[in-house]
Structure formats: C-alpha cells, structure tokens
PDB file of C-alpha atoms in Angstrom:
ATOM      1  CA  MET A   1      -6.139 -11.271 -19.750  1.00 46.00           C
ATOM      2  CA  ALA A   2      -2.863 -10.101 -21.213  1.00 47.00           C
ATOM      3  CA  LEU A   3      -2.132  -6.411 -21.039  1.00 44.00           C
ATOM      4  CA  PRO A   4      -0.514  -4.745 -24.052  1.00 45.00           C
ATOM      5  CA  VAL A   5       3.130  -4.013 -23.398  1.00 42.00           C
ATOM      6  CA  LYS A   6       4.921  -1.148 -25.088  1.00 40.00           C
ATOM      7  CA  ILE A   7       8.696  -1.308 -25.027  1.00 42.00           C
ATOM      8  CA  ASN A   8      10.821   0.999 -27.135  1.00 42.00           C
ATOM      9  CA  MET A   9      13.256  -1.203 -28.969  1.00 41.00           C
ATOM     10  CA  VAL A  10      16.994  -0.967 -28.406  1.00 40.00           C
ATOM     11  CA  ARG A  11      18.476   1.676 -30.695  1.00 40.00           C
ATOM     12  CA  ILE A  12      21.974   1.384 -32.075  1.00 38.00           C
ATOM     13  CA  LEU A  13      23.573   4.700 -32.912  1.00 38.00           C
ATOM     14  CA  LYS A  14      26.027   5.238 -35.738  1.00 41.00           C
ATOM     15  CA  THR A  15      28.777   5.341 -33.131  1.00 42.00           C
ATOM     16  CA  GLY A  16      27.909   1.835 -32.016  1.00 42.00           C
ATOM     17  CA  LEU A  17      26.424   2.861 -28.642  1.00 40.00           C
ATOM     18  CA  VAL A  18      23.421   0.888 -27.483  1.00 40.00           C
ATOM     19  CA  LEU A  19      20.657   2.666 -25.616  1.00 40.00           C
ATOM     20  CA  ALA A  20      18.752   0.635 -23.029  1.00 42.00           C
ATOM     21  CA  PRO A  21      15.064  -0.002 -23.635  1.00 46.00           C
ATOM     22  CA  VAL A  22      12.703   2.500 -22.078  1.00 46.00           C
ATOM     23  CA  ILE A  23      10.109   1.167 -19.631  1.00 49.00           C
ATOM     24  CA  THR A  24       6.644   2.619 -20.269  1.00 56.00           C
ATOM     25  CA  ASN A  25       3.728   2.872 -17.848  1.00 54.00           C
ATOM     26  CA  ASP A  26       2.148  -0.375 -19.067  1.00 59.00           C
ATOM     27  CA  LEU A  27       5.306  -2.340 -18.404  1.00 58.00           C
ATOM     28  CA  LEU A  28       5.731  -0.707 -14.998  1.00 55.00           C
ATOM     29  CA  ILE A  29       2.215  -1.814 -14.016  1.00 61.00           C
ATOM     30  CA  ILE A  30       3.003  -5.375 -15.142  1.00 62.00           C
ATOM     31  CA  ILE A  31       6.247  -5.359 -13.125  1.00 61.00           C
ATOM     32  CA  LEU A  32       4.397  -4.123 -10.012  1.00 59.00           C
ATOM     33  CA  LEU A  33       1.673  -6.759 -10.427  1.00 62.00           C
ATOM     34  CA  ASN A  34       4.330  -9.452 -10.814  1.00 64.00           C
ATOM     35  CA  LYS A  35       6.001  -8.264  -7.601  1.00 64.00           C
ATOM     36  CA  LEU A  36       2.644  -8.379  -5.773  1.00 64.00           C
ATOM     37  CA  THR A  37       2.122 -11.900  -7.120  1.00 67.00           C
ATOM     38  CA  ALA A  38       5.575 -12.887  -5.888  1.00 68.00           C
ATOM     39  CA  ILE A  39       4.831 -11.467  -2.427  1.00 67.00           C
ATOM     40  CA  ASN A  40       1.503 -13.304  -2.439  1.00 64.00           C
ATOM     41  CA  ALA A  41       3.185 -16.577  -3.417  1.00 65.00           C
ATOM     42  CA  PHE A  42       5.889 -16.147  -0.759  1.00 66.00           C
ATOM     43  CA  CYS A  43       3.347 -15.403   1.977  1.00 62.00           C
ATOM     44  CA  SER A  44       1.137 -18.300   0.853  1.00 61.00           C
ATOM     45  CA  TYR A  45       4.091 -20.648   0.910  1.00 58.00           C
ATOM     46  CA  LEU A  46       4.873 -19.776   4.503  1.00 66.00           C
ATOM     47  CA  ASN A  47       1.171 -19.686   5.474  1.00 76.00           C
ATOM     48  CA  ILE A  48       1.671 -16.145   6.768  1.00 75.00           C
ATOM     49  CA  VAL A  49      -1.695 -14.968   5.461  1.00 75.00           C
ATOM     50  CA  ARG A  50      -3.584 -17.869   7.043  1.00 78.00           C
ATOM     51  CA  TRP A  51      -1.773 -17.332  10.344  1.00 80.00           C
ATOM     52  CA  LEU A  52      -2.568 -13.605  10.305  1.00 77.00           C
ATOM     53  CA  GLN A  53      -6.224 -14.281   9.515  1.00 78.00           C
ATOM     54  CA  ASN A  54      -6.470 -16.654  12.475  1.00 83.00           C
ATOM     55  CA  HIS A  55      -4.734 -14.257  14.878  1.00 80.00           C
ATOM     56  CA  LEU A  56      -6.461 -10.915  14.323  1.00 82.00           C
ATOM     57  CA  ILE A  57      -6.320  -8.601  17.326  1.00 85.00           C
ATOM     58  CA  THR A  58      -9.678  -7.273  18.483  1.00 87.00           C
ATOM     59  CA  CYS A  59     -10.027  -3.515  18.764  1.00 87.00           C
ATOM     60  CA  PRO A  60     -10.445  -2.444  22.409  1.00 89.00           C
ATOM     61  CA  PHE A  61     -12.181   0.795  21.383  1.00 89.00           C
ATOM     62  CA  LYS A  62     -14.764  -1.082  19.322  1.00 88.00           C
ATOM     63  CA  LYS A  63     -15.191  -3.655  22.091  1.00 89.00           C
ATOM     64  CA  LEU A  64     -15.958  -0.914  24.638  1.00 92.00           C
ATOM     65  CA  THR A  65     -18.057   1.442  22.507  1.00 90.00           C
ATOM     66  CA  GLY A  66     -19.335  -0.667  19.615  1.00 87.00           C
ATOM     67  CA  ILE A  67     -18.019   1.969  17.178  1.00 87.00           C
ATOM     68  CA  ASP A  68     -15.061   1.473  14.856  1.00 88.00           C
ATOM     69  CA  CYS A  69     -11.902   3.362  15.773  1.00 89.00           C
ATOM     70  CA  PRO A  70      -9.939   5.331  13.140  1.00 91.00           C
ATOM     71  CA  GLY A  71      -7.620   2.327  12.700  1.00 89.00           C
ATOM     72  CA  CYS A  72     -10.243  -0.397  12.376  1.00 89.00           C
ATOM     73  CA  GLY A  73      -9.747  -2.362   9.197  1.00 90.00           C
ATOM     74  CA  MET A  74      -5.968  -1.941   9.027  1.00 91.00           C
ATOM     75  CA  GLN A  75      -5.254  -5.602   9.805  1.00 90.00           C
ATOM     76  CA  ARG A  76      -7.696  -6.845   7.175  1.00 90.00           C
ATOM     77  CA  ALA A  77      -6.307  -4.301   4.678  1.00 92.00           C
ATOM     78  CA  VAL A  78      -2.725  -5.511   5.190  1.00 89.00           C
ATOM     79  CA  ILE A  79      -3.846  -9.125   4.775  1.00 88.00           C
ATOM     80  CA  ALA A  80      -5.663  -8.179   1.563  1.00 89.00           C
ATOM     81  CA  LEU A  81      -2.491  -6.463   0.312  1.00 88.00           C
ATOM     82  CA  LEU A  82      -0.453  -9.583   1.074  1.00 84.00           C
ATOM     83  CA  LYS A  83      -2.976 -11.539  -0.987  1.00 83.00           C
ATOM     84  CA  GLY A  84      -2.594  -9.021  -3.828  1.00 82.00           C
ATOM     85  CA  GLU A  85      -6.147  -7.690  -3.451  1.00 87.00           C
ATOM     86  CA  ILE A  86      -5.523  -3.953  -3.748  1.00 89.00           C
ATOM     87  CA  TYR A  87      -9.197  -3.020  -4.194  1.00 92.00           C
ATOM     88  CA  ASN A  88     -10.281  -4.966  -1.097  1.00 91.00           C
ATOM     89  CA  SER A  89      -7.399  -3.471   0.857  1.00 91.00           C
ATOM     90  CA  PHE A  90      -8.588   0.022  -0.036  1.00 92.00           C
ATOM     91  CA  LYS A  91     -12.172  -0.951   0.802  1.00 92.00           C
ATOM     92  CA  TYR A  92     -11.213  -2.254   4.266  1.00 92.00           C
ATOM     93  CA  TYR A  93      -8.982   0.693   5.179  1.00 92.00           C
ATOM     94  CA  PRO A  94      -8.379   3.466   2.615  1.00 93.00           C
ATOM     95  CA  ALA A  95      -5.296   4.787   4.434  1.00 93.00           C
ATOM     96  CA  CYS A  96      -3.459   1.437   4.522  1.00 92.00           C
ATOM     97  CA  ILE A  97      -1.247   2.063   1.512  1.00 91.00           C
ATOM     98  CA  ALA A  98      -0.549   5.639   2.630  1.00 92.00           C
ATOM     99  CA  VAL A  99       0.401   4.428   6.124  1.00 93.00           C
ATOM    100  CA  LEU A 100       2.715   1.763   4.712  1.00 91.00           C
ATOM    101  CA  VAL A 101       4.347   4.179   2.249  1.00 91.00           C
ATOM    102  CA  THR A 102       4.839   6.739   5.025  1.00 92.00           C
ATOM    103  CA  ALA A 103       6.359   4.122   7.323  1.00 91.00           C
ATOM    104  CA  LEU A 104       8.654   2.927   4.539  1.00 89.00           C
ATOM    105  CA  PHE A 105       9.753   6.499   3.827  1.00 88.00           C
ATOM    106  CA  VAL A 106      10.467   7.191   7.509  1.00 88.00           C
ATOM    107  CA  ILE A 107      12.523   3.994   7.787  1.00 88.00           C
ATOM    108  CA  LEU A 108      14.445   4.755   4.596  1.00 86.00           C
ATOM    109  CA  SER A 109      15.017   8.372   5.605  1.00 84.00           C
ATOM    110  CA  LYS A 110      16.744   7.165   8.777  1.00 82.00           C
ATOM    111  CA  ARG A 111      19.063   4.994   6.696  1.00 81.00           C
ATOM    112  CA  TYR A 112      19.585   7.285   3.694  1.00 79.00           C
ATOM    113  CA  ARG A 113      19.687  11.062   3.714  1.00 78.00           C
ATOM    114  CA  PHE A 114      17.205  12.532   1.255  1.00 73.00           C
ATOM    115  CA  ASN A 115      17.095  16.171   0.244  1.00 76.00           C
ATOM    116  CA  LYS A 116      14.449  18.061   2.214  1.00 79.00           C
ATOM    117  CA  THR A 117      13.641  15.040   4.387  1.00 79.00           C
ATOM    118  CA  GLN A 118      11.751  17.053   7.008  1.00 84.00           C
ATOM    119  CA  ILE A 119       9.476  18.673   4.409  1.00 88.00           C
ATOM    120  CA  LEU A 120       8.772  15.302   2.801  1.00 87.00           C
ATOM    121  CA  LYS A 121       8.030  13.714   6.182  1.00 88.00           C
ATOM    122  CA  LYS A 122       5.549  16.483   6.989  1.00 91.00           C
ATOM    123  CA  ALA A 123       3.921  16.014   3.590  1.00 92.00           C
ATOM    124  CA  PHE A 124       3.639  12.232   4.053  1.00 92.00           C
ATOM    125  CA  TYR A 125       2.258  12.667   7.590  1.00 93.00           C
ATOM    126  CA  SER A 126      -0.243  15.306   6.444  1.00 95.00           C
ATOM    127  CA  ILE A 127      -1.512  13.270   3.510  1.00 95.00           C
ATOM    128  CA  THR A 128      -1.801  10.096   5.576  1.00 94.00           C
ATOM    129  CA  LEU A 129      -3.558  11.846   8.443  1.00 95.00           C
ATOM    130  CA  SER A 130      -5.946  13.545   6.016  1.00 95.00           C
ATOM    131  CA  ILE A 131      -6.864  10.209   4.444  1.00 95.00           C
ATOM    132  CA  ILE A 132      -7.408   8.672   7.892  1.00 94.00           C
ATOM    133  CA  ILE A 133      -9.633  11.542   9.057  1.00 95.00           C
ATOM    134  CA  VAL A 134     -11.700  11.724   5.859  1.00 95.00           C
ATOM    135  CA  SER A 135     -12.241   7.959   5.722  1.00 93.00           C
ATOM    136  CA  TYR A 136     -13.202   7.878   9.414  1.00 93.00           C
ATOM    137  CA  VAL A 137     -15.714  10.702   8.993  1.00 93.00           C
ATOM    138  CA  ILE A 138     -17.234   8.880   6.008  1.00 92.00           C
ATOM    139  CA  LYS A 139     -17.351   5.635   8.025  1.00 90.00           C
ATOM    140  CA  LEU A 140     -19.139   7.386  10.923  1.00 89.00           C
ATOM    141  CA  TYR A 141     -21.518   9.142   8.539  1.00 91.00           C
ATOM    142  CA  LYS A 142     -22.512   5.810   7.013  1.00 87.00           C
ATOM    143  CA  LEU A 143     -22.864   4.239  10.463  1.00 83.00           C
ATOM    144  CA  PHE A 144     -25.206   6.870  11.879  1.00 84.00           C
ATOM    145  CA  ASN A 145     -27.192   7.729   8.742  1.00 82.00           C
ATOM    146  CA  TYR A 146     -28.191   4.233   7.627  1.00 69.00           C
TER     147      TYR A 146
END
C-alpha cells in the first residue's frame, strides 16, 4: 500500500535563490521504513538473522527459577528489529528500542560532545529503566494471575 507523500515544492525567489524541499512527517516515515528494509535486506543477505535465531543464548535466571528475568525477550526483539518487525519487537521486549537508543546515545556522547550530556544520559537511563521495570511488572502480573 502506497503512503501519501507530501513534499513542498522547490520555491524560486525573485532573487533567484532556490530553497530546498521541506521533508514532512509522511516522507520521514517512508525514509525510516526504507532504511529498515535496507537493514533487513543486508542482514538477510549475510544470513545474520538466521544465524542469530539458531544461536540464542538461554537465560540462566529462567533456567534456574522458571521465571523470566527483566531482560528476557531482548534477543528475540533485536532479531525482530533486524527483520523490520517493529510491532513484534515491541511485543517481545518493550524496552528494546529504548535500550538501543540509549546505548547509541552513550556511544555517540563519548565521540561527540553534546550540550548537557550528563542530564541527557540520566534522562535516557531513567526512561529506559522505567520501561524495563513497568514491562517486567506487567509480565509477572500476567504470569501469576492467569
């Protein structure tokens, strides 16, 4: 299904200056989906996804107790993201995208100096930890109440 794309046309001023087209939200979503498709194609070409699916690490906490740990589902969520399945990734582990964004920010903040880096790090850590805790409590609630 094709999504409608809105692009403001190039405007030429009386002075002869050309303004670049403005990217709207619809076009940004299409660009992001194309990038996910490219990542999916690259990983499929190298059989990375198949290799990861065949080499999942078992959770020692779940093996000992029979209960999921707060990180259970992260491997499946990353594999789903590599396949371009954002909904399934969120379903497997709601904090996956937050963890990856936080890790990317921490890596980039080491390389590039952002304004108020420490405040942003604390915000990313807090949001990610909150998502992990809330999703784990919901997972335990479903486990023991069904």
